[in-house]
XYZ file of C-alpha atoms in Angstrom:
678
model
C 129.945 28.503 110.708
C 127.863 30.104 113.507
C 129.711 31.957 116.898
C 127.042 30.777 119.313
C 126.966 26.798 120.392
C 124.126 24.954 122.560
C 124.660 21.822 125.117
C 122.926 20.285 122.724
C 125.124 21.487 120.039
C 129.256 20.568 122.284
C 128.092 16.648 123.288
C 129.453 14.732 121.620
C 132.239 16.526 119.645
C 136.135 15.714 120.414
C 137.257 17.886 123.237
C 134.553 17.997 125.808
C 132.479 15.281 127.076
C 129.748 13.274 125.673
C 126.362 15.426 127.468
C 124.662 17.421 128.575
C 125.149 17.386 132.019
C 128.744 17.764 132.038
C 128.246 20.146 129.064
C 127.047 21.827 131.420
C 129.897 20.940 134.748
C 132.831 21.759 132.051
C 131.342 25.339 131.087
C 131.214 26.628 134.906
C 134.728 25.126 136.026
C 136.130 26.610 132.951
C 133.736 29.761 133.711
C 133.309 30.331 129.854
C 130.363 33.127 129.136
C 127.249 32.258 128.508
C 123.978 33.812 127.131
C 120.798 32.328 126.847
C 119.277 31.701 123.562
C 116.457 34.370 122.001
C 112.907 32.194 121.786
C 114.049 29.769 123.756
C 115.117 28.579 127.582
C 118.337 27.109 126.333
C 122.009 28.356 127.254
C 124.798 28.380 124.260
C 128.414 29.302 124.660
C 130.882 30.978 121.970
C 132.857 29.626 119.229
C 135.914 31.694 120.247
C 135.286 30.228 124.302
C 136.059 26.338 123.202
C 138.807 24.217 123.335
C 141.273 23.946 119.503
C 139.676 20.539 119.060
C 136.342 20.953 118.727
C 136.645 24.394 116.964
C 138.005 22.196 114.387
C 135.635 20.092 114.581
C 132.396 21.735 114.179
C 134.832 24.072 111.050
C 134.839 20.394 108.899
C 131.461 19.962 109.592
C 130.387 23.352 108.469
C 132.899 21.737 105.114
C 130.886 18.947 104.669
C 127.663 20.415 105.193
C 128.385 23.725 102.457
C 127.763 23.192 99.407
C 125.929 26.165 97.710
C 127.505 26.909 94.427
C 130.495 30.074 94.516
C 127.681 32.987 92.491
C 125.918 32.542 95.504
C 127.913 33.846 98.464
C 127.732 37.176 99.722
C 131.478 39.356 98.668
C 132.295 42.122 98.893
C 131.326 44.164 95.310
C 134.812 45.399 93.743
C 135.579 48.346 92.593
C 134.850 49.500 88.428
C 138.168 49.668 88.091
C 139.123 45.758 89.975
C 136.866 45.041 87.814
C 137.993 46.210 84.038
C 141.370 44.830 85.874
C 140.039 40.898 86.214
C 137.671 41.340 83.213
C 141.532 42.367 81.138
C 142.984 39.885 82.654
C 141.118 36.899 82.129
C 139.798 37.178 78.404
C 142.755 36.079 76.288
C 142.181 32.275 79.032
C 141.177 29.430 76.930
C 138.742 26.385 78.143
C 141.383 24.435 81.203
C 142.979 27.846 82.726
C 139.582 29.361 83.060
C 138.157 26.061 84.472
C 142.087 25.840 87.116
C 141.212 29.367 87.811
C 137.739 28.978 89.532
C 138.381 25.553 90.652
C 140.841 27.401 93.176
C 138.684 30.104 93.322
C 136.277 27.617 95.401
C 138.933 27.002 97.848
C 139.795 30.592 98.272
C 135.918 31.311 99.082
C 135.228 28.832 101.243
C 138.789 30.026 104.244
C 136.645 33.492 103.271
C 134.212 32.167 105.072
C 135.840 30.378 107.693
C 137.932 33.582 108.451
C 135.086 34.941 109.505
C 134.732 32.480 113.013
C 138.678 31.278 112.726
C 142.599 33.007 111.779
C 143.427 31.752 108.345
C 145.968 29.785 109.466
C 143.344 27.326 111.281
C 140.884 27.341 108.484
C 143.785 26.344 105.838
C 144.883 23.105 108.095
C 140.878 21.978 108.428
C 141.236 22.207 105.000
C 144.255 20.052 105.019
C 143.357 17.246 107.227
C 139.946 17.049 105.467
C 141.491 16.329 101.689
C 143.898 14.179 103.685
C 140.673 12.497 104.764
C 138.313 12.860 101.953
C 136.029 14.589 104.630
C 135.550 17.644 101.695
C 132.091 18.259 100.848
C 130.992 16.334 97.395
C 131.187 20.063 96.268
C 134.885 20.939 96.870
C 135.665 17.591 96.116
C 134.442 17.694 92.699
C 137.066 20.417 92.237
C 140.126 19.247 94.179
C 141.589 17.248 90.882
C 140.974 20.107 88.395
C 143.015 23.114 91.501
C 145.636 20.777 91.514
C 146.451 20.511 87.776
C 148.417 18.284 87.947
C 148.963 15.431 85.612
C 150.217 12.880 89.055
C 148.146 10.618 90.733
C 148.621 12.846 93.776
C 144.544 15.548 94.256
C 145.041 16.247 97.866
C 146.039 19.572 98.961
C 149.314 21.552 101.212
C 149.554 24.042 103.021
C 152.367 26.050 100.413
C 149.779 25.511 98.012
C 146.528 27.346 99.481
C 148.436 30.457 100.466
C 150.432 30.461 97.307
C 147.018 31.258 95.667
C 146.230 33.462 98.922
C 149.043 35.532 97.928
C 148.480 35.491 93.429
C 144.646 36.134 94.585
C 145.058 39.252 96.459
C 147.779 39.700 94.372
C 147.076 40.209 90.943
C 143.253 39.027 91.135
C 140.883 35.721 89.775
C 143.773 35.913 87.025
C 146.663 35.392 89.149
C 144.934 31.747 89.914
C 145.176 31.368 86.726
C 148.521 28.565 85.540
C 150.974 29.524 82.386
C 150.529 28.284 79.483
C 152.683 25.974 78.086
C 153.785 28.506 74.719
C 154.878 25.892 71.671
C 158.483 25.722 70.731
C 158.661 28.050 68.783
C 162.463 28.280 67.991
C 164.152 26.490 64.242
C 165.849 23.574 64.097
C 170.055 23.421 62.171
C 167.735 20.912 60.426
C 164.353 22.511 59.167
C 166.352 24.967 55.981
C 167.221 21.741 54.748
C 164.548 19.606 54.960
C 162.449 22.884 53.427
C 164.650 22.630 50.584
C 163.353 19.300 49.629
C 159.378 19.040 50.703
C 158.923 23.182 49.542
C 158.479 22.254 45.886
C 155.614 22.606 43.292
C 155.784 18.567 42.803
C 154.118 18.727 46.569
C 156.417 15.490 47.411
C 154.872 14.032 50.513
C 156.623 13.948 53.992
C 158.078 10.976 53.655
C 159.127 11.163 49.892
C 161.220 14.269 51.064
C 162.337 13.314 53.826
C 164.077 10.452 52.263
C 165.731 12.472 50.069
C 166.624 14.914 53.283
C 168.520 11.748 54.843
C 170.402 10.975 51.888
C 172.156 14.722 51.937
C 172.284 16.061 54.868
C 174.797 15.686 57.429
C 174.415 16.652 60.554
C 172.356 14.688 63.687
C 169.293 13.665 61.850
C 165.791 14.242 63.747
C 162.927 11.384 63.609
C 160.240 12.092 60.724
C 158.111 12.357 63.724
C 159.796 15.418 64.666
C 159.625 16.838 61.212
C 156.188 15.671 61.848
C 155.972 18.493 64.923
C 157.880 21.146 63.688
C 155.637 21.590 60.077
C 152.085 21.331 62.610
C 154.295 24.492 63.963
C 153.634 26.411 60.590
C 151.249 28.629 59.321
C 149.814 27.282 56.090
C 151.283 30.022 54.452
C 154.593 29.436 55.439
C 154.408 26.150 54.776
C 152.198 26.043 51.605
C 155.877 28.123 50.290
C 157.523 26.873 47.205
C 154.799 24.476 46.914
C 152.267 26.995 45.570
C 152.723 29.584 43.536
C 151.987 33.193 45.104
C 148.515 33.163 42.787
C 147.541 30.009 44.854
C 148.799 31.493 48.232
C 146.637 34.146 47.524
C 143.492 32.057 48.614
C 145.377 31.107 52.405
C 145.790 35.068 52.804
C 143.644 38.182 54.105
C 141.528 40.374 51.374
C 139.921 42.876 51.729
C 136.185 42.610 50.480
C 135.058 45.812 48.145
C 131.537 47.787 49.109
C 129.024 48.531 45.750
C 126.120 50.115 47.759
C 127.714 53.859 47.155
C 127.463 52.510 43.460
C 125.106 53.552 40.719
C 124.042 51.456 37.368
C 126.240 51.967 34.574
C 129.195 53.470 36.995
C 131.064 50.579 36.877
C 130.818 47.454 34.337
C 133.578 44.609 34.380
C 133.919 42.017 31.615
C 136.079 38.929 31.202
C 135.760 35.892 29.208
C 134.776 31.786 29.550
C 135.361 29.197 27.229
C 131.881 26.896 27.918
C 132.668 24.204 29.638
C 130.961 21.848 26.876
C 131.045 21.143 23.094
C 128.228 22.385 20.919
C 127.937 22.168 17.402
C 130.173 24.731 15.016
C 127.497 26.232 12.928
C 129.753 26.123 10.234
C 132.242 23.619 10.516
C 129.924 20.999 11.312
C 132.234 20.145 14.035
C 132.179 19.413 18.257
C 133.856 23.133 19.465
C 133.603 25.408 22.755
C 132.105 28.814 22.290
C 134.031 32.050 24.006
C 131.308 33.758 25.821
C 132.804 36.947 26.948
C 130.234 38.909 30.081
C 129.620 41.822 30.450
C 128.013 42.704 33.857
C 126.800 46.546 35.973
C 128.105 45.856 38.962
C 126.582 47.707 41.256
C 123.104 45.946 40.456
C 125.315 42.025 39.561
C 123.438 42.896 36.021
C 124.544 41.211 33.078
C 124.351 43.795 30.487
C 126.315 42.433 27.559
C 126.910 39.206 25.707
C 128.886 37.986 22.240
C 130.172 33.996 21.789
C 133.099 33.415 19.980
C 135.658 30.998 19.435
C 138.531 32.388 21.526
C 138.545 35.715 23.467
C 139.655 38.344 21.003
C 139.179 42.654 20.739
C 135.802 41.253 17.903
C 134.424 39.383 21.055
C 134.379 41.838 23.524
C 133.728 44.969 21.236
C 130.162 42.608 20.466
C 129.710 42.349 24.242
C 130.403 45.768 25.120
C 127.784 46.796 22.315
C 124.627 45.636 23.571
C 125.486 46.830 27.287
C 125.785 50.541 26.114
C 122.262 49.637 24.090
C 121.382 49.332 27.860
C 123.345 52.881 29.444
C 126.661 53.758 28.916
C 129.327 53.289 31.457
C 131.885 55.344 33.968
C 134.579 52.586 34.360
C 135.043 49.327 32.443
C 136.566 47.069 34.675
C 138.822 44.500 32.619
C 142.043 41.568 32.892
C 144.936 42.076 31.272
C 144.005 39.508 28.148
C 144.198 39.789 24.732
C 140.955 40.563 24.232
C 141.169 43.636 26.849
C 144.919 45.216 27.123
C 144.727 45.992 23.402
C 144.644 49.198 21.258
C 140.966 48.983 19.235
C 139.333 48.622 22.579
C 140.670 50.996 24.109
C 140.590 53.226 21.096
C 136.194 52.593 21.726
C 136.062 53.337 25.076
C 138.100 56.562 25.073
C 135.711 57.171 22.383
C 132.725 56.350 24.496
C 134.020 58.407 27.358
C 134.966 56.077 29.677
C 137.657 55.160 31.880
C 139.055 51.674 30.574
C 141.097 50.464 34.221
C 142.834 46.823 34.045
C 143.043 44.410 37.479
C 146.909 43.447 38.607
C 148.251 40.256 36.221
C 146.923 37.177 38.309
C 144.791 38.964 40.145
C 141.932 36.926 39.674
C 140.427 37.699 43.231
C 139.855 41.599 42.326
C 137.305 40.519 39.366
C 135.848 38.716 41.987
C 131.883 39.179 40.813
C 133.034 38.173 37.459
C 134.251 35.191 37.925
C 131.471 34.172 40.191
C 129.263 35.127 37.524
C 131.232 31.983 35.829
C 130.740 30.117 37.776
C 126.105 30.650 38.678
C 124.894 31.065 35.632
C 127.526 29.623 32.735
C 129.030 26.255 34.834
C 126.061 25.730 35.435
C 124.782 25.982 31.991
C 126.872 23.637 31.007
C 126.369 20.978 33.179
C 122.600 20.603 32.301
C 123.847 19.631 28.398
C 125.176 15.619 28.007
C 128.274 16.975 26.459
C 129.394 19.134 29.131
C 133.428 18.159 29.567
C 134.379 19.805 33.015
C 136.385 18.766 35.582
C 134.120 16.813 37.985
C 132.836 14.728 34.581
C 132.614 11.567 34.785
C 135.303 10.028 33.461
C 133.276 7.387 32.173
C 130.503 8.888 31.123
C 132.850 11.635 28.877
C 134.478 9.229 26.768
C 131.693 7.474 25.449
C 129.307 10.828 25.085
C 132.950 11.971 23.089
C 133.091 8.538 21.025
C 128.896 8.278 20.765
C 128.597 11.756 19.446
C 131.717 11.956 17.535
C 129.867 8.617 15.438
C 126.634 10.309 14.676
C 128.649 13.540 13.058
C 130.610 11.181 11.121
C 127.412 9.120 9.475
C 124.547 10.897 9.730
C 126.137 15.519 9.751
C 123.988 15.854 13.358
C 123.983 14.423 17.297
C 121.366 13.984 20.035
C 123.933 14.466 22.232
C 126.189 18.213 20.455
C 123.408 20.557 21.031
C 123.241 22.631 17.418
C 124.849 26.380 17.248
C 120.726 27.488 17.565
C 119.892 25.709 20.911
C 122.563 26.880 22.620
C 121.762 30.584 21.577
C 118.824 30.024 22.607
C 119.749 28.711 25.822
C 122.414 31.653 26.038
C 119.720 33.744 26.456
C 117.283 32.041 28.558
C 120.472 31.097 30.913
C 120.964 35.297 31.354
C 117.031 36.395 31.370
C 117.114 33.958 34.406
C 119.996 34.945 35.934
C 118.881 38.589 36.425
C 115.765 37.385 37.429
C 117.026 35.321 40.072
C 117.506 36.633 43.922
C 121.575 37.659 44.554
C 122.987 37.383 48.133
C 125.019 40.203 46.876
C 122.431 42.589 46.880
C 120.026 44.446 49.573
C 116.765 42.371 51.051
C 113.174 43.363 50.061
C 110.124 41.879 51.362
C 108.729 39.485 48.634
C 105.342 41.317 47.019
C 103.897 37.512 46.239
C 104.821 36.224 49.230
C 105.585 38.191 52.003
C 109.061 36.941 52.461
C 112.479 38.388 53.429
C 114.818 38.171 50.268
C 117.734 39.360 48.525
C 116.846 41.998 44.900
C 117.061 39.891 41.594
C 119.984 42.407 39.745
C 116.819 43.642 36.508
C 114.831 44.294 40.781
C 118.452 46.756 41.562
C 118.264 48.377 38.387
C 114.160 49.587 38.792
C 115.488 50.450 42.165
C 117.507 53.170 41.589
C 115.132 54.301 38.453
C 112.505 54.616 41.539
C 115.148 56.889 43.654
C 115.579 58.726 40.093
C 118.723 57.621 38.893
C 118.311 57.403 35.393
C 119.733 55.379 32.516
C 122.366 57.634 29.638
C 121.087 55.855 26.541
C 123.128 56.560 23.847
C 121.131 56.732 19.958
C 121.802 53.788 17.503
C 123.389 55.542 15.195
C 125.810 56.673 17.873
C 126.552 53.376 19.332
C 127.598 52.371 15.493
C 129.496 55.288 14.309
C 131.908 55.049 18.259
C 132.050 50.357 17.900
C 133.999 51.110 14.399
C 137.726 50.866 15.132
C 139.779 52.874 12.674
C 142.287 51.268 11.243
C 145.095 52.648 8.442
C 146.251 51.286 5.146
C 147.009 52.661 1.829
C 145.168 52.404 -1.201
C 145.890 50.868 -4.665
C 143.595 51.726 -7.842
C 140.593 52.688 -5.295
C 141.036 50.146 -3.879
C 142.248 49.013 -0.526
C 143.133 45.728 1.617
C 141.378 44.849 4.760
C 141.196 41.949 6.731
C 142.147 39.880 3.612
C 139.759 41.482 1.248
C 138.862 43.624 -0.880
C 137.206 47.173 -1.419
C 136.667 49.449 -3.672
C 135.561 53.003 -4.277
C 135.945 54.865 -7.262
C 136.247 58.244 -5.256
C 139.787 56.446 -3.987
C 141.022 56.372 -7.354
C 142.226 60.171 -6.794
C 144.541 58.645 -3.801
C 146.229 56.214 -4.941
C 149.555 55.318 -2.833
C 148.564 57.084 -0.303
C 147.683 56.591 3.288
C 144.072 57.016 4.997
C 141.986 56.284 7.271
C 139.247 53.168 7.427
C 136.654 52.626 9.946
C 134.755 48.595 9.995
C 131.844 47.576 11.493
C 132.778 44.417 13.767
C 129.119 42.444 13.346
C 129.274 44.255 8.695
C 132.298 42.896 6.777
C 130.345 44.072 3.365
C 131.633 47.704 3.488
C 134.478 49.871 5.442
C 133.869 54.110 5.445
C 137.655 55.977 4.582
C 138.107 58.307 6.304
C 141.556 60.786 4.957
C 144.218 61.953 7.856
C 142.441 64.585 9.059
C 139.774 62.108 10.075
C 137.118 64.080 6.907
C 134.847 61.097 5.523
C 135.400 60.290 1.521
C 132.706 56.921 1.429
C 131.908 54.096 1.991
C 133.966 50.926 0.420
C 132.478 47.938 -0.555
C 132.956 44.234 -0.560
C 134.301 43.468 -3.936
C 132.772 45.701 -5.661
C 134.818 46.325 -7.855
C 134.067 42.859 -9.494
C 132.670 41.124 -12.489
C 131.760 37.975 -13.930
C 135.022 36.948 -16.042
C 132.461 36.175 -18.622
C 129.454 38.080 -19.288
C 126.480 36.119 -18.305
C 125.099 34.463 -21.780
C 127.484 33.942 -22.234
C 128.642 31.497 -19.657
C 125.051 29.799 -20.065
C 125.468 29.192 -24.223
C 128.133 27.681 -23.245
C 126.397 25.184 -20.289
C 123.949 24.396 -22.523
C 126.039 23.502 -26.023
C 128.138 21.295 -22.529
C 125.071 19.588 -21.924
C 124.168 18.850 -25.668
C 127.083 17.995 -26.091
C 126.400 15.313 -22.974
C 123.858 14.238 -24.350
C 124.488 13.656 -27.527
C 127.519 11.271 -25.897
C 125.844 9.547 -23.559
C 123.403 8.091 -26.097
C 126.172 7.250 -28.622
C 127.031 5.280 -25.776
C 124.122 3.718 -25.736
C 123.230 2.511 -29.342
C 127.027 0.571 -28.985
C 126.255 -1.335 -26.089
C 123.082 -1.654 -26.632
C 123.577 -2.073 -30.651
C 119.764 -0.550 -31.136
C 118.823 2.861 -32.231
C 118.189 5.002 -28.915
C 115.881 8.062 -29.143
C 115.514 10.706 -26.401
C 112.173 11.959 -26.115
C 111.633 14.835 -24.275
C 107.439 14.999 -22.462
C 105.865 18.250 -22.783
C 104.615 20.241 -20.489
C 101.426 21.642 -22.862
C 98.090 20.702 -21.751
C 96.862 18.249 -24.013
C 94.137 19.700 -26.962
C 92.325 16.502 -26.280
C 90.539 17.422 -22.930
C 87.254 18.376 -22.459
C 85.952 21.524 -20.551
C 84.853 19.352 -17.208
C 89.026 18.005 -17.979
C 90.656 21.123 -16.884
C 88.417 22.196 -14.475
C 88.958 19.583 -12.687
C 92.787 19.553 -13.339
C 92.599 22.868 -12.216
C 90.631 22.054 -9.105
C 93.332 19.883 -8.095
C 96.527 22.436 -8.627
C 94.635 24.805 -6.330
C 93.910 21.684 -3.201
C 97.340 20.898 -4.462
C 98.435 24.943 -3.779
C 96.308 24.752 -0.478
C 98.197 21.625 1.102
C 101.242 23.147 0.104
C 102.700 24.231 3.935
C 102.583 27.947 3.966
C 106.256 30.205 4.882
C 106.450 31.254 9.003
C 109.803 32.657 9.661
C 111.560 31.121 12.419
C 112.430 32.820 15.883
C 115.885 32.023 16.004
C 118.461 34.772 15.130
C 120.771 31.887 13.671
C 117.140 29.639 12.172
C 116.326 33.309 10.200
C 119.461 34.153 8.639
C 119.882 29.934 7.726
C 116.288 29.902 6.328
C 117.522 33.335 4.204
C 120.583 32.241 2.916
C 118.047 28.990 1.395
C 115.827 31.589 -0.199
C 118.970 32.969 -1.507
C 120.495 30.154 -3.262
C 117.253 29.435 -4.194
C 116.334 32.598 -6.048
C 119.879 32.323 -7.609
C 119.322 29.308 -8.667
C 116.473 30.669 -10.069
C 113.582 28.083 -8.062
C 110.162 30.653 -8.319
C 109.508 31.747 -4.142
C 106.165 32.370 -2.896
C 104.608 35.415 -1.933
C 105.349 35.244 1.467
C 108.965 33.845 1.067
C 109.580 36.737 -1.567
C 108.865 39.117 0.451
C 110.301 38.361 3.804
C 113.357 37.514 1.564
C 113.365 40.951 0.439
C 112.554 43.041 3.375
C 115.655 40.922 6.000
C 118.827 42.415 5.031
C 117.794 45.331 6.682
C 117.447 43.647 9.622
C 120.554 44.110 12.032
C 120.379 41.112 13.472
C 120.717 39.806 9.199
C 124.034 41.894 9.269
C 125.014 40.966 13.046
C 124.263 37.048 12.222
C 126.004 37.437 8.495
C 128.956 39.049 10.364
C 129.541 35.870 13.061
C 128.660 33.859 9.886
C 131.911 35.069 8.005
C 134.064 35.254 11.320
C 133.863 31.322 11.685
C 134.140 30.967 7.780
C 137.532 33.201 7.834
């Protein structure tokens, strides 16, 4: 709005003549103040000297013409303290409250602009009249309904509302214009306890089923099922599921604390856990399907798999087997495990103490504390199991799983093997492949690096994190093989009997134990080699190595057994011939073919025979050492059986048969097969 208007602009307004000469006559008669407009000959008159009706019309016209956004209107810049108060007061408003506040602020700003030329009451009267007549500008019309914040159809302004908004704005700033938020009624009804007693059960009954049981027992005023549902929506997830979920399951709904591993070096903390493989493989000893138990040792700092073992169930033997591989990679400071039977036992604790580490157990039923191990199982072993047709996880199709189970068992009964169930050797090869793949794959929990080949920023792999620590100056402390072998032998106390000592269902003999008959000694055993044990006095002095069945011998001399076997064979032949003569009525003779060369063969025939023998020898398949640990051990067992049966081995077979028992893998596989046999 302006303070001065010309006769042309005032002509036709309420309270004034409709022509310019008429305006001039009224101005002369009423002695209005006047002045010439700069740059023109036109005469203009002040707004304050005009009649009241004219002033109202001019303000209404100004409101209809103004469509400037609130932000563009220059206002007085508040002080820094006032700004902080406004921000603090409006920071907790929701979207509806904030929208209503801004809409009301638009009308406050309009009143302030009008008050430059007129009084506040006059400006309010003009806005109320324009709102009632629908003459507000489109900008204010769009905000009228929102500023009222009413559920009814009445969307007009009132003098009382505008004055209330002005008072709230001057008292509390913008925050005073926001409507109050309707808080939910959080009072607990009288029937809530009785209903929750029916609803909060481990069987997880539905609301309808719980309401039906509640209606039969409750004696007070019955609420509707809709009231019950509204009450349940007000409860937090933790309060709602209390009783329906165990305390362990409720932890999935509760806040948790993330553990940072940025300040750890490799080997500072090892964590281990067992996992029942979610697919079936062929047991190498029984030939029956079973689910192996895999014990995995992870380095917390680098997420690298440093040790693994495979068994039939979680046990101390499997844990020590995996720990053996881990300490060969690097010694550890803390061994962080759960309270399972394979970890919470004196055997494992004794070995950890002798290695100089500290065993720490997580709280019972708190698998979240060992999230690295749990996630490692999902990443490595669950994904590996899903690659096999024998996968039997919870998300396996029911009908497909039943079909695989039926066909696999049928093939095992008929042929001794199945194309749907992997052999143990194939499974072990897959285990090594999965570990190598995991250790070489980028891990989200590790820092990012620039890929040297692609230049893309990505996370480090466990192997790269291990090497990065070495590059920074960290050196892995590796234990010598002899030290590892000695430390990994658990010790128990046993009583000797006539040079023998019993352990794990077997008998071991050492001549030096004869003098200790009936006394207690300490024995140390190897979880991978059951062929011998190491005996010590109670003071720790080494006595010697007792051999498995070291004092056993053949019940009868070998020659006597062989003579009796030949005699029995001859008797069987004679009885067979007599039976044939009785059945046929003719004489029967047993003619054994001679292996001596015929004396009638010419030198040319003998030379041809020699050449033929050489060609047969060349056609004989060459002996090759299998590439898999299990296959190598089985090949040695077959050669050993042939050797015991008196069969002659080739030079390559005999050489490898003699050398392989001294290999460390032979001892490990022999222990595995003996465990399964036991």
